[in-house]
Amino acid sequence: MRTDGYARQTIDDAARKGNHHMQVTFGGAIADAAHAHVREVLHPAIFNHSVRVWLLADHFGRQQGVEGMEREALAIACLFHDAGTAAPYEGPERFEVEGADAARAFLSEHDWPEPLTQRVWEAIALHTSPGIAERMGALPRLVRLAVMADFGRTDLLTANGWQTLSSTLSRFPRADIEIALGDAVVAQAVRAPEKAPPSSWPGALLAAHLADPDHIGVNPAF
């Protein structure tokens, strides 16, 4: 597993090459604040993954006419979708729910409309729930699709789409995200097994870890 220091060094190397001058937009001031916040609390590899998920979700969303506050809500959902892995948000619930609650608390501080806040909550809480997220509206569907695309479902995007996004996506190095995210979820579940109920994605990760606690690399259930 790569260390936090390695991941941070990878990001800093990219910045020194001038990539920090190429700005990614998030659709509004509240989403910009969300970006600044998660940048401070997330593991660097998970932060990069969250931005890549936004870039992919925004690409999908633009094709479906997602704009305005809904687009900003999508950005916030993407940025917070793995926030439950961060130490400040390690509560008793599954990391997906903790991340959703963190986004709700963040948005409540900015007087965000409750209907949109609820949709952000659902998009985050359901992003590891195949077959459910896709049928719960635009935000859950787009976050779920973008997460899958970033973790290898290349068929979800056309070849032209990948070509269009490849340069921007490459500015946010993967830095062994599969290991970093899997390890973060498992570490929390080892401390509090109730965070990884059977039949959930965290539960599958925990079961694989317990079956082979000396395994090094990507969790077999990832």
JSON list of C-alpha atoms in Angstrom, two decimals:
[
{"chain": "A", "resi": 1, "resn": "MET", "atom": "CA", "xyz": [0.00, 0.00, 0.00]},
{"chain": "A", "resi": 2, "resn": "ARG", "atom": "CA", "xyz": [1.22, 3.49, -0.82]},
{"chain": "A", "resi": 3, "resn": "THR", "atom": "CA", "xyz": [1.51, 5.82, 2.13]},
{"chain": "A", "resi": 4, "resn": "ASP", "atom": "CA", "xyz": [-0.20, 9.19, 2.55]},
{"chain": "A", "resi": 5, "resn": "GLY", "atom": "CA", "xyz": [3.19, 10.75, 1.97]},
{"chain": "A", "resi": 6, "resn": "TYR", "atom": "CA", "xyz": [3.61, 9.04, -1.36]},
{"chain": "A", "resi": 7, "resn": "ALA", "atom": "CA", "xyz": [0.15, 10.06, -2.50]},
{"chain": "A", "resi": 8, "resn": "ARG", "atom": "CA", "xyz": [0.73, 13.65, -1.41]},
{"chain": "A", "resi": 9, "resn": "GLN", "atom": "CA", "xyz": [4.10, 13.67, -3.16]},
{"chain": "A", "resi": 10, "resn": "THR", "atom": "CA", "xyz": [2.42, 12.49, -6.35]},
{"chain": "A", "resi": 11, "resn": "ILE", "atom": "CA", "xyz": [-0.02, 15.37, -6.19]},
{"chain": "A", "resi": 12, "resn": "ASP", "atom": "CA", "xyz": [2.73, 17.86, -5.41]},
{"chain": "A", "resi": 13, "resn": "ASP", "atom": "CA", "xyz": [4.79, 16.57, -8.33]},
{"chain": "A", "resi": 14, "resn": "ALA", "atom": "CA", "xyz": [1.84, 17.20, -10.64]},
{"chain": "A", "resi": 15, "resn": "ALA", "atom": "CA", "xyz": [1.47, 20.72, -9.25]},
{"chain": "A", "resi": 16, "resn": "ARG", "atom": "CA", "xyz": [5.13, 21.48, -9.87]},
{"chain": "A", "resi": 17, "resn": "LYS", "atom": "CA", "xyz": [4.63, 20.52, -13.50]},
{"chain": "A", "resi": 18, "resn": "GLY", "atom": "CA", "xyz": [2.13, 23.36, -13.82]},
{"chain": "A", "resi": 19, "resn": "ASN", "atom": "CA", "xyz": [-1.11, 21.38, -13.56]},
{"chain": "A", "resi": 20, "resn": "HIS", "atom": "CA", "xyz": [-2.28, 23.55, -10.65]},
{"chain": "A", "resi": 21, "resn": "HIS", "atom": "CA", "xyz": [-2.85, 26.38, -13.15]},
{"chain": "A", "resi": 22, "resn": "MET", "atom": "CA", "xyz": [-5.55, 24.33, -14.89]},
{"chain": "A", "resi": 23, "resn": "GLN", "atom": "CA", "xyz": [-8.68, 24.90, -12.82]},
{"chain": "A", "resi": 24, "resn": "VAL", "atom": "CA", "xyz": [-11.53, 22.45, -12.31]},
{"chain": "A", "resi": 25, "resn": "THR", "atom": "CA", "xyz": [-14.89, 24.12, -11.68]},
{"chain": "A", "resi": 26, "resn": "PHE", "atom": "CA", "xyz": [-17.56, 22.72, -9.37]},
{"chain": "A", "resi": 27, "resn": "GLY", "atom": "CA", "xyz": [-20.63, 24.69, -10.34]},
{"chain": "A", "resi": 28, "resn": "GLY", "atom": "CA", "xyz": [-20.87, 27.25, -7.57]},
{"chain": "A", "resi": 29, "resn": "ALA", "atom": "CA", "xyz": [-19.47, 28.83, -4.42]},
{"chain": "A", "resi": 30, "resn": "ILE", "atom": "CA", "xyz": [-20.88, 26.18, -2.05]},
{"chain": "A", "resi": 31, "resn": "ALA", "atom": "CA", "xyz": [-19.37, 23.37, -4.11]},
{"chain": "A", "resi": 32, "resn": "ASP", "atom": "CA", "xyz": [-16.07, 25.26, -4.19]},
{"chain": "A", "resi": 33, "resn": "ALA", "atom": "CA", "xyz": [-16.21, 25.39, -0.39]},
{"chain": "A", "resi": 34, "resn": "ALA", "atom": "CA", "xyz": [-17.00, 21.66, -0.31]},
{"chain": "A", "resi": 35, "resn": "HIS", "atom": "CA", "xyz": [-13.95, 21.02, -2.48]},
{"chain": "A", "resi": 36, "resn": "ALA", "atom": "CA", "xyz": [-11.72, 23.02, -0.14]},
{"chain": "A", "resi": 37, "resn": "HIS", "atom": "CA", "xyz": [-13.14, 21.19, 2.86]},
{"chain": "A", "resi": 38, "resn": "VAL", "atom": "CA", "xyz": [-12.75, 17.61, 1.62]},
{"chain": "A", "resi": 39, "resn": "ARG", "atom": "CA", "xyz": [-9.27, 18.47, 0.34]},
{"chain": "A", "resi": 40, "resn": "GLU", "atom": "CA", "xyz": [-8.29, 19.00, 3.97]},
{"chain": "A", "resi": 41, "resn": "VAL", "atom": "CA", "xyz": [-9.85, 15.87, 5.49]},
{"chain": "A", "resi": 42, "resn": "LEU", "atom": "CA", "xyz": [-9.62, 13.11, 2.89]},
{"chain": "A", "resi": 43, "resn": "HIS", "atom": "CA", "xyz": [-6.71, 10.76, 2.21]},
{"chain": "A", "resi": 44, "resn": "PRO", "atom": "CA", "xyz": [-5.01, 12.24, -0.89]},
{"chain": "A", "resi": 45, "resn": "ALA", "atom": "CA", "xyz": [-5.82, 9.24, -3.10]},
{"chain": "A", "resi": 46, "resn": "ILE", "atom": "CA", "xyz": [-9.49, 9.34, -2.00]},
{"chain": "A", "resi": 47, "resn": "PHE", "atom": "CA", "xyz": [-9.60, 13.08, -2.60]},
{"chain": "A", "resi": 48, "resn": "ASN", "atom": "CA", "xyz": [-8.26, 12.63, -6.13]},
{"chain": "A", "resi": 49, "resn": "HIS", "atom": "CA", "xyz": [-10.79, 9.86, -6.75]},
{"chain": "A", "resi": 50, "resn": "SER", "atom": "CA", "xyz": [-13.60, 12.15, -5.55]},
{"chain": "A", "resi": 51, "resn": "VAL", "atom": "CA", "xyz": [-12.59, 14.86, -8.03]},
{"chain": "A", "resi": 52, "resn": "ARG", "atom": "CA", "xyz": [-12.33, 12.30, -10.85]},
{"chain": "A", "resi": 53, "resn": "VAL", "atom": "CA", "xyz": [-15.82, 11.06, -9.96]},
{"chain": "A", "resi": 54, "resn": "TRP", "atom": "CA", "xyz": [-17.06, 14.64, -10.26]},
{"chain": "A", "resi": 55, "resn": "LEU", "atom": "CA", "xyz": [-15.44, 15.08, -13.67]},
{"chain": "A", "resi": 56, "resn": "LEU", "atom": "CA", "xyz": [-17.05, 11.86, -14.90]},
{"chain": "A", "resi": 57, "resn": "ALA", "atom": "CA", "xyz": [-20.44, 12.57, -13.32]},
{"chain": "A", "resi": 58, "resn": "ASP", "atom": "CA", "xyz": [-20.45, 16.09, -14.78]},
{"chain": "A", "resi": 59, "resn": "HIS", "atom": "CA", "xyz": [-19.69, 14.67, -18.21]},
{"chain": "A", "resi": 60, "resn": "PHE", "atom": "CA", "xyz": [-22.63, 12.28, -17.92]},
{"chain": "A", "resi": 61, "resn": "GLY", "atom": "CA", "xyz": [-24.84, 14.98, -16.41]},
{"chain": "A", "resi": 62, "resn": "ARG", "atom": "CA", "xyz": [-24.20, 17.51, -19.14]},
{"chain": "A", "resi": 63, "resn": "GLN", "atom": "CA", "xyz": [-25.46, 14.97, -21.66]},
{"chain": "A", "resi": 64, "resn": "GLN", "atom": "CA", "xyz": [-28.68, 14.74, -19.62]},
{"chain": "A", "resi": 65, "resn": "GLY", "atom": "CA", "xyz": [-29.21, 18.48, -19.15]},
{"chain": "A", "resi": 66, "resn": "VAL", "atom": "CA", "xyz": [-28.08, 18.69, -15.51]},
{"chain": "A", "resi": 67, "resn": "GLU", "atom": "CA", "xyz": [-27.28, 22.34, -14.80]},
{"chain": "A", "resi": 68, "resn": "GLY", "atom": "CA", "xyz": [-27.63, 25.15, -12.30]},
{"chain": "A", "resi": 69, "resn": "MET", "atom": "CA", "xyz": [-28.09, 24.20, -8.66]},
{"chain": "A", "resi": 70, "resn": "GLU", "atom": "CA", "xyz": [-28.63, 20.56, -9.57]},
{"chain": "A", "resi": 71, "resn": "ARG", "atom": "CA", "xyz": [-25.17, 20.51, -11.16]},
{"chain": "A", "resi": 72, "resn": "GLU", "atom": "CA", "xyz": [-23.68, 22.10, -8.03]},
{"chain": "A", "resi": 73, "resn": "ALA", "atom": "CA", "xyz": [-25.51, 19.52, -5.89]},
{"chain": "A", "resi": 74, "resn": "LEU", "atom": "CA", "xyz": [-24.00, 16.78, -8.04]},
{"chain": "A", "resi": 75, "resn": "ALA", "atom": "CA", "xyz": [-20.53, 18.21, -7.43]},
{"chain": "A", "resi": 76, "resn": "ILE", "atom": "CA", "xyz": [-21.09, 18.25, -3.68]},
{"chain": "A", "resi": 77, "resn": "ALA", "atom": "CA", "xyz": [-22.35, 14.66, -3.73]},
{"chain": "A", "resi": 78, "resn": "CYS", "atom": "CA", "xyz": [-19.27, 13.54, -5.64]},
{"chain": "A", "resi": 79, "resn": "LEU", "atom": "CA", "xyz": [-16.87, 15.42, -3.38]},
{"chain": "A", "resi": 80, "resn": "PHE", "atom": "CA", "xyz": [-18.44, 14.02, -0.19]},
{"chain": "A", "resi": 81, "resn": "HIS", "atom": "CA", "xyz": [-19.25, 10.52, -1.44]},
{"chain": "A", "resi": 82, "resn": "ASP", "atom": "CA", "xyz": [-16.29, 8.94, 0.41]},
{"chain": "A", "resi": 83, "resn": "ALA", "atom": "CA", "xyz": [-16.11, 11.51, 3.22]},
{"chain": "A", "resi": 84, "resn": "GLY", "atom": "CA", "xyz": [-17.19, 8.81, 5.67]},
{"chain": "A", "resi": 85, "resn": "THR", "atom": "CA", "xyz": [-13.66, 7.38, 5.44]},
{"chain": "A", "resi": 86, "resn": "ALA", "atom": "CA", "xyz": [-12.19, 10.58, 6.92]},
{"chain": "A", "resi": 87, "resn": "ALA", "atom": "CA", "xyz": [-11.36, 10.65, 10.61]},
{"chain": "A", "resi": 88, "resn": "PRO", "atom": "CA", "xyz": [-13.68, 13.60, 11.44]},
{"chain": "A", "resi": 89, "resn": "TYR", "atom": "CA", "xyz": [-16.64, 11.62, 10.12]},
{"chain": "A", "resi": 90, "resn": "GLU", "atom": "CA", "xyz": [-15.93, 8.17, 11.56]},
{"chain": "A", "resi": 91, "resn": "GLY", "atom": "CA", "xyz": [-19.24, 7.60, 13.31]},
{"chain": "A", "resi": 92, "resn": "PRO", "atom": "CA", "xyz": [-21.19, 4.40, 14.08]},
{"chain": "A", "resi": 93, "resn": "GLU", "atom": "CA", "xyz": [-22.91, 4.07, 10.70]},
{"chain": "A", "resi": 94, "resn": "ARG", "atom": "CA", "xyz": [-21.62, 2.65, 7.41]},
{"chain": "A", "resi": 95, "resn": "PHE", "atom": "CA", "xyz": [-19.11, 4.98, 5.79]},
{"chain": "A", "resi": 96, "resn": "GLU", "atom": "CA", "xyz": [-21.61, 5.77, 3.02]},
{"chain": "A", "resi": 97, "resn": "VAL", "atom": "CA", "xyz": [-24.17, 7.00, 5.56]},
{"chain": "A", "resi": 98, "resn": "GLU", "atom": "CA", "xyz": [-21.57, 8.90, 7.56]},
{"chain": "A", "resi": 99, "resn": "GLY", "atom": "CA", "xyz": [-20.47, 10.66, 4.37]},
{"chain": "A", "resi": 100, "resn": "ALA", "atom": "CA", "xyz": [-24.08, 11.49, 3.52]},
{"chain": "A", "resi": 101, "resn": "ASP", "atom": "CA", "xyz": [-24.63, 12.88, 7.02]},
{"chain": "A", "resi": 102, "resn": "ALA", "atom": "CA", "xyz": [-21.42, 14.92, 6.72]},
{"chain": "A", "resi": 103, "resn": "ALA", "atom": "CA", "xyz": [-22.67, 16.47, 3.48]},
{"chain": "A", "resi": 104, "resn": "ARG", "atom": "CA", "xyz": [-26.03, 17.24, 5.08]},
{"chain": "A", "resi": 105, "resn": "ALA", "atom": "CA", "xyz": [-24.34, 18.96, 8.02]},
{"chain": "A", "resi": 106, "resn": "PHE", "atom": "CA", "xyz": [-22.08, 20.92, 5.66]},
{"chain": "A", "resi": 107, "resn": "LEU", "atom": "CA", "xyz": [-25.03, 22.06, 3.54]},
{"chain": "A", "resi": 108, "resn": "SER", "atom": "CA", "xyz": [-27.08, 23.02, 6.60]},
{"chain": "A", "resi": 109, "resn": "GLU", "atom": "CA", "xyz": [-24.37, 25.55, 7.42]},
{"chain": "A", "resi": 110, "resn": "HIS", "atom": "CA", "xyz": [-24.90, 27.14, 4.01]},
{"chain": "A", "resi": 111, "resn": "ASP", "atom": "CA", "xyz": [-28.71, 27.30, 4.03]},
{"chain": "A", "resi": 112, "resn": "TRP", "atom": "CA", "xyz": [-28.95, 24.82, 1.17]},
{"chain": "A", "resi": 113, "resn": "PRO", "atom": "CA", "xyz": [-32.51, 23.95, 0.05]},
{"chain": "A", "resi": 114, "resn": "GLU", "atom": "CA", "xyz": [-33.73, 20.86, 1.89]},
{"chain": "A", "resi": 115, "resn": "PRO", "atom": "CA", "xyz": [-35.02, 19.01, -1.22]},
{"chain": "A", "resi": 116, "resn": "LEU", "atom": "CA", "xyz": [-31.60, 19.27, -2.87]},
{"chain": "A", "resi": 117, "resn": "THR", "atom": "CA", "xyz": [-29.88, 18.39, 0.39]},
{"chain": "A", "resi": 118, "resn": "GLN", "atom": "CA", "xyz": [-31.93, 15.21, 0.59]},
{"chain": "A", "resi": 119, "resn": "ARG", "atom": "CA", "xyz": [-30.98, 14.29, -2.97]},
{"chain": "A", "resi": 120, "resn": "VAL", "atom": "CA", "xyz": [-27.31, 14.82, -2.16]},
{"chain": "A", "resi": 121, "resn": "TRP", "atom": "CA", "xyz": [-27.75, 12.62, 0.91]},
{"chain": "A", "resi": 122, "resn": "GLU", "atom": "CA", "xyz": [-29.34, 9.86, -1.15]},
{"chain": "A", "resi": 123, "resn": "ALA", "atom": "CA", "xyz": [-26.66, 10.03, -3.84]},
{"chain": "A", "resi": 124, "resn": "ILE", "atom": "CA", "xyz": [-23.90, 9.54, -1.28]},
{"chain": "A", "resi": 125, "resn": "ALA", "atom": "CA", "xyz": [-25.65, 6.97, 0.91]},
{"chain": "A", "resi": 126, "resn": "LEU", "atom": "CA", "xyz": [-26.59, 4.79, -2.08]},
{"chain": "A", "resi": 127, "resn": "HIS", "atom": "CA", "xyz": [-23.43, 4.98, -4.17]},
{"chain": "A", "resi": 128, "resn": "THR", "atom": "CA", "xyz": [-22.38, 1.40, -3.31]},
{"chain": "A", "resi": 129, "resn": "SER", "atom": "CA", "xyz": [-25.91, 0.03, -3.84]},
{"chain": "A", "resi": 130, "resn": "PRO", "atom": "CA", "xyz": [-26.12, -1.44, -7.36]},
{"chain": "A", "resi": 131, "resn": "GLY", "atom": "CA", "xyz": [-29.58, -1.59, -8.87]},
{"chain": "A", "resi": 132, "resn": "ILE", "atom": "CA", "xyz": [-30.96, 0.89, -6.35]},
{"chain": "A", "resi": 133, "resn": "ALA", "atom": "CA", "xyz": [-28.91, 4.06, -6.89]},
{"chain": "A", "resi": 134, "resn": "GLU", "atom": "CA", "xyz": [-29.60, 3.88, -10.63]},
{"chain": "A", "resi": 135, "resn": "ARG", "atom": "CA", "xyz": [-33.36, 4.14, -10.00]},
{"chain": "A", "resi": 136, "resn": "MET", "atom": "CA", "xyz": [-33.43, 6.85, -7.35]},
{"chain": "A", "resi": 137, "resn": "GLY", "atom": "CA", "xyz": [-33.11, 9.88, -9.60]},
{"chain": "A", "resi": 138, "resn": "ALA", "atom": "CA", "xyz": [-30.44, 11.77, -11.48]},
{"chain": "A", "resi": 139, "resn": "LEU", "atom": "CA", "xyz": [-27.96, 12.46, -8.66]},
{"chain": "A", "resi": 140, "resn": "PRO", "atom": "CA", "xyz": [-27.73, 8.92, -7.23]},
{"chain": "A", "resi": 141, "resn": "ARG", "atom": "CA", "xyz": [-27.57, 7.47, -10.72]},
{"chain": "A", "resi": 142, "resn": "LEU", "atom": "CA", "xyz": [-24.85, 9.83, -11.91]},
{"chain": "A", "resi": 143, "resn": "VAL", "atom": "CA", "xyz": [-22.67, 9.39, -8.83]},
{"chain": "A", "resi": 144, "resn": "ARG", "atom": "CA", "xyz": [-23.01, 5.61, -9.07]},
{"chain": "A", "resi": 145, "resn": "LEU", "atom": "CA", "xyz": [-22.14, 5.59, -12.79]},
{"chain": "A", "resi": 146, "resn": "ALA", "atom": "CA", "xyz": [-19.15, 7.87, -12.26]},
{"chain": "A", "resi": 147, "resn": "VAL", "atom": "CA", "xyz": [-17.81, 5.75, -9.40]},
{"chain": "A", "resi": 148, "resn": "MET", "atom": "CA", "xyz": [-18.08, 2.63, -11.53]},
{"chain": "A", "resi": 149, "resn": "ALA", "atom": "CA", "xyz": [-16.42, 4.37, -14.47]},
{"chain": "A", "resi": 150, "resn": "ASP", "atom": "CA", "xyz": [-13.49, 5.47, -12.32]},
{"chain": "A", "resi": 151, "resn": "PHE", "atom": "CA", "xyz": [-13.08, 1.91, -11.05]},
{"chain": "A", "resi": 152, "resn": "GLY", "atom": "CA", "xyz": [-12.83, 0.32, -14.47]},
{"chain": "A", "resi": 153, "resn": "ARG", "atom": "CA", "xyz": [-16.23, 0.31, -16.19]},
{"chain": "A", "resi": 154, "resn": "THR", "atom": "CA", "xyz": [-14.79, 1.84, -19.34]},
{"chain": "A", "resi": 155, "resn": "ASP", "atom": "CA", "xyz": [-17.89, 0.74, -21.28]},
{"chain": "A", "resi": 156, "resn": "LEU", "atom": "CA", "xyz": [-19.95, 3.44, -19.55]},
{"chain": "A", "resi": 157, "resn": "LEU", "atom": "CA", "xyz": [-18.20, 6.16, -21.53]},
{"chain": "A", "resi": 158, "resn": "THR", "atom": "CA", "xyz": [-17.63, 6.37, -25.26]},
{"chain": "A", "resi": 159, "resn": "ALA", "atom": "CA", "xyz": [-14.11, 6.30, -26.64]},
{"chain": "A", "resi": 160, "resn": "ASN", "atom": "CA", "xyz": [-14.53, 9.95, -27.57]},
{"chain": "A", "resi": 161, "resn": "GLY", "atom": "CA", "xyz": [-15.67, 10.71, -24.03]},
{"chain": "A", "resi": 162, "resn": "TRP", "atom": "CA", "xyz": [-12.58, 9.10, -22.53]},
{"chain": "A", "resi": 163, "resn": "GLN", "atom": "CA", "xyz": [-10.41, 11.01, -24.99]},
{"chain": "A", "resi": 164, "resn": "THR", "atom": "CA", "xyz": [-12.11, 14.27, -24.02]},
{"chain": "A", "resi": 165, "resn": "LEU", "atom": "CA", "xyz": [-11.62, 13.68, -20.29]},
{"chain": "A", "resi": 166, "resn": "SER", "atom": "CA", "xyz": [-8.29, 11.85, -20.23]},
{"chain": "A", "resi": 167, "resn": "SER", "atom": "CA", "xyz": [-6.08, 14.91, -19.90]},
{"chain": "A", "resi": 168, "resn": "THR", "atom": "CA", "xyz": [-8.09, 16.37, -17.02]},
{"chain": "A", "resi": 169, "resn": "LEU", "atom": "CA", "xyz": [-8.50, 13.04, -15.23]},
{"chain": "A", "resi": 170, "resn": "SER", "atom": "CA", "xyz": [-4.76, 12.41, -15.42]},
{"chain": "A", "resi": 171, "resn": "ARG", "atom": "CA", "xyz": [-4.12, 15.54, -13.36]},
{"chain": "A", "resi": 172, "resn": "PHE", "atom": "CA", "xyz": [-5.53, 13.67, -10.35]},
{"chain": "A", "resi": 173, "resn": "PRO", "atom": "CA", "xyz": [-3.29, 10.59, -9.98]},
{"chain": "A", "resi": 174, "resn": "ARG", "atom": "CA", "xyz": [-4.90, 7.35, -8.84]},
{"chain": "A", "resi": 175, "resn": "ALA", "atom": "CA", "xyz": [-2.16, 6.77, -6.22]},
{"chain": "A", "resi": 176, "resn": "ASP", "atom": "CA", "xyz": [-3.39, 3.22, -5.48]},
{"chain": "A", "resi": 177, "resn": "ILE", "atom": "CA", "xyz": [-6.93, 4.38, -4.76]},
{"chain": "A", "resi": 178, "resn": "GLU", "atom": "CA", "xyz": [-8.29, 0.82, -4.65]},
{"chain": "A", "resi": 179, "resn": "ILE", "atom": "CA", "xyz": [-5.90, -0.01, -1.81]},
{"chain": "A", "resi": 180, "resn": "ALA", "atom": "CA", "xyz": [-6.34, 3.29, 0.02]},
{"chain": "A", "resi": 181, "resn": "LEU", "atom": "CA", "xyz": [-10.15, 3.18, -0.06]},
{"chain": "A", "resi": 182, "resn": "GLY", "atom": "CA", "xyz": [-10.45, -0.51, 0.72]},
{"chain": "A", "resi": 183, "resn": "ASP", "atom": "CA", "xyz": [-8.00, -0.25, 3.60]},
{"chain": "A", "resi": 184, "resn": "ALA", "atom": "CA", "xyz": [-9.79, 2.79, 5.02]},
{"chain": "A", "resi": 185, "resn": "VAL", "atom": "CA", "xyz": [-13.17, 1.04, 5.01]},
{"chain": "A", "resi": 186, "resn": "VAL", "atom": "CA", "xyz": [-11.72, -2.14, 6.53]},
{"chain": "A", "resi": 187, "resn": "ALA", "atom": "CA", "xyz": [-9.80, -0.26, 9.22]},
{"chain": "A", "resi": 188, "resn": "GLN", "atom": "CA", "xyz": [-13.00, 1.39, 10.38]},
{"chain": "A", "resi": 189, "resn": "ALA", "atom": "CA", "xyz": [-14.90, -1.91, 10.26]},
{"chain": "A", "resi": 190, "resn": "VAL", "atom": "CA", "xyz": [-12.26, -3.69, 12.33]},
{"chain": "A", "resi": 191, "resn": "ARG", "atom": "CA", "xyz": [-12.68, -1.03, 15.00]},
{"chain": "A", "resi": 192, "resn": "ALA", "atom": "CA", "xyz": [-16.48, -1.10, 14.75]},
{"chain": "A", "resi": 193, "resn": "PRO", "atom": "CA", "xyz": [-17.88, -4.19, 12.97]},
{"chain": "A", "resi": 194, "resn": "GLU", "atom": "CA", "xyz": [-21.40, -2.70, 12.98]},
{"chain": "A", "resi": 195, "resn": "LYS", "atom": "CA", "xyz": [-20.14, -0.36, 10.25]},
{"chain": "A", "resi": 196, "resn": "ALA", "atom": "CA", "xyz": [-19.85, -3.36, 7.91]},
{"chain": "A", "resi": 197, "resn": "PRO", "atom": "CA", "xyz": [-23.15, -5.29, 8.02]},
{"chain": "A", "resi": 198, "resn": "PRO", "atom": "CA", "xyz": [-23.41, -8.54, 6.03]},
{"chain": "A", "resi": 199, "resn": "SER", "atom": "CA", "xyz": [-24.39, -8.16, 2.35]},
{"chain": "A", "resi": 200, "resn": "SER", "atom": "CA", "xyz": [-23.07, -4.59, 2.24]},
{"chain": "A", "resi": 201, "resn": "TRP", "atom": "CA", "xyz": [-19.93, -3.54, 0.36]},
{"chain": "A", "resi": 202, "resn": "PRO", "atom": "CA", "xyz": [-18.09, -2.72, 3.61]},
{"chain": "A", "resi": 203, "resn": "GLY", "atom": "CA", "xyz": [-19.25, -6.12, 4.92]},
{"chain": "A", "resi": 204, "resn": "ALA", "atom": "CA", "xyz": [-17.74, -7.90, 1.92]},
{"chain": "A", "resi": 205, "resn": "LEU", "atom": "CA", "xyz": [-14.46, -6.04, 2.35]},
{"chain": "A", "resi": 206, "resn": "LEU", "atom": "CA", "xyz": [-14.33, -6.90, 6.04]},
{"chain": "A", "resi": 207, "resn": "ALA", "atom": "CA", "xyz": [-15.12, -10.57, 5.41]},
{"chain": "A", "resi": 208, "resn": "ALA", "atom": "CA", "xyz": [-12.34, -10.82, 2.82]},
{"chain": "A", "resi": 209, "resn": "HIS", "atom": "CA", "xyz": [-9.90, -9.18, 5.22]},
{"chain": "A", "resi": 210, "resn": "LEU", "atom": "CA", "xyz": [-10.82, -11.50, 8.08]},
{"chain": "A", "resi": 211, "resn": "ALA", "atom": "CA", "xyz": [-10.45, -14.52, 5.79]},
{"chain": "A", "resi": 212, "resn": "ASP", "atom": "CA", "xyz": [-6.90, -13.47, 4.90]},
{"chain": "A", "resi": 213, "resn": "PRO", "atom": "CA", "xyz": [-5.66, -10.77, 7.28]},
{"chain": "A", "resi": 214, "resn": "ASP", "atom": "CA", "xyz": [-2.11, -10.97, 5.91]},
{"chain": "A", "resi": 215, "resn": "HIS", "atom": "CA", "xyz": [-3.18, -10.14, 2.34]},
{"chain": "A", "resi": 216, "resn": "ILE", "atom": "CA", "xyz": [-1.25, -7.24, 0.83]},
{"chain": "A", "resi": 217, "resn": "GLY", "atom": "CA", "xyz": [-2.67, -5.16, -2.00]},
{"chain": "A", "resi": 218, "resn": "VAL", "atom": "CA", "xyz": [-6.19, -4.63, -3.29]},
{"chain": "A", "resi": 219, "resn": "ASN", "atom": "CA", "xyz": [-8.85, -6.29, -1.14]},
{"chain": "A", "resi": 220, "resn": "PRO", "atom": "CA", "xyz": [-10.23, -9.30, -3.09]},
{"chain": "A", "resi": 221, "resn": "ALA", "atom": "CA", "xyz": [-13.79, -8.05, -2.50]},
{"chain": "A", "resi": 222, "resn": "PHE", "atom": "CA", "xyz": [-13.12, -4.55, -3.84]}
]
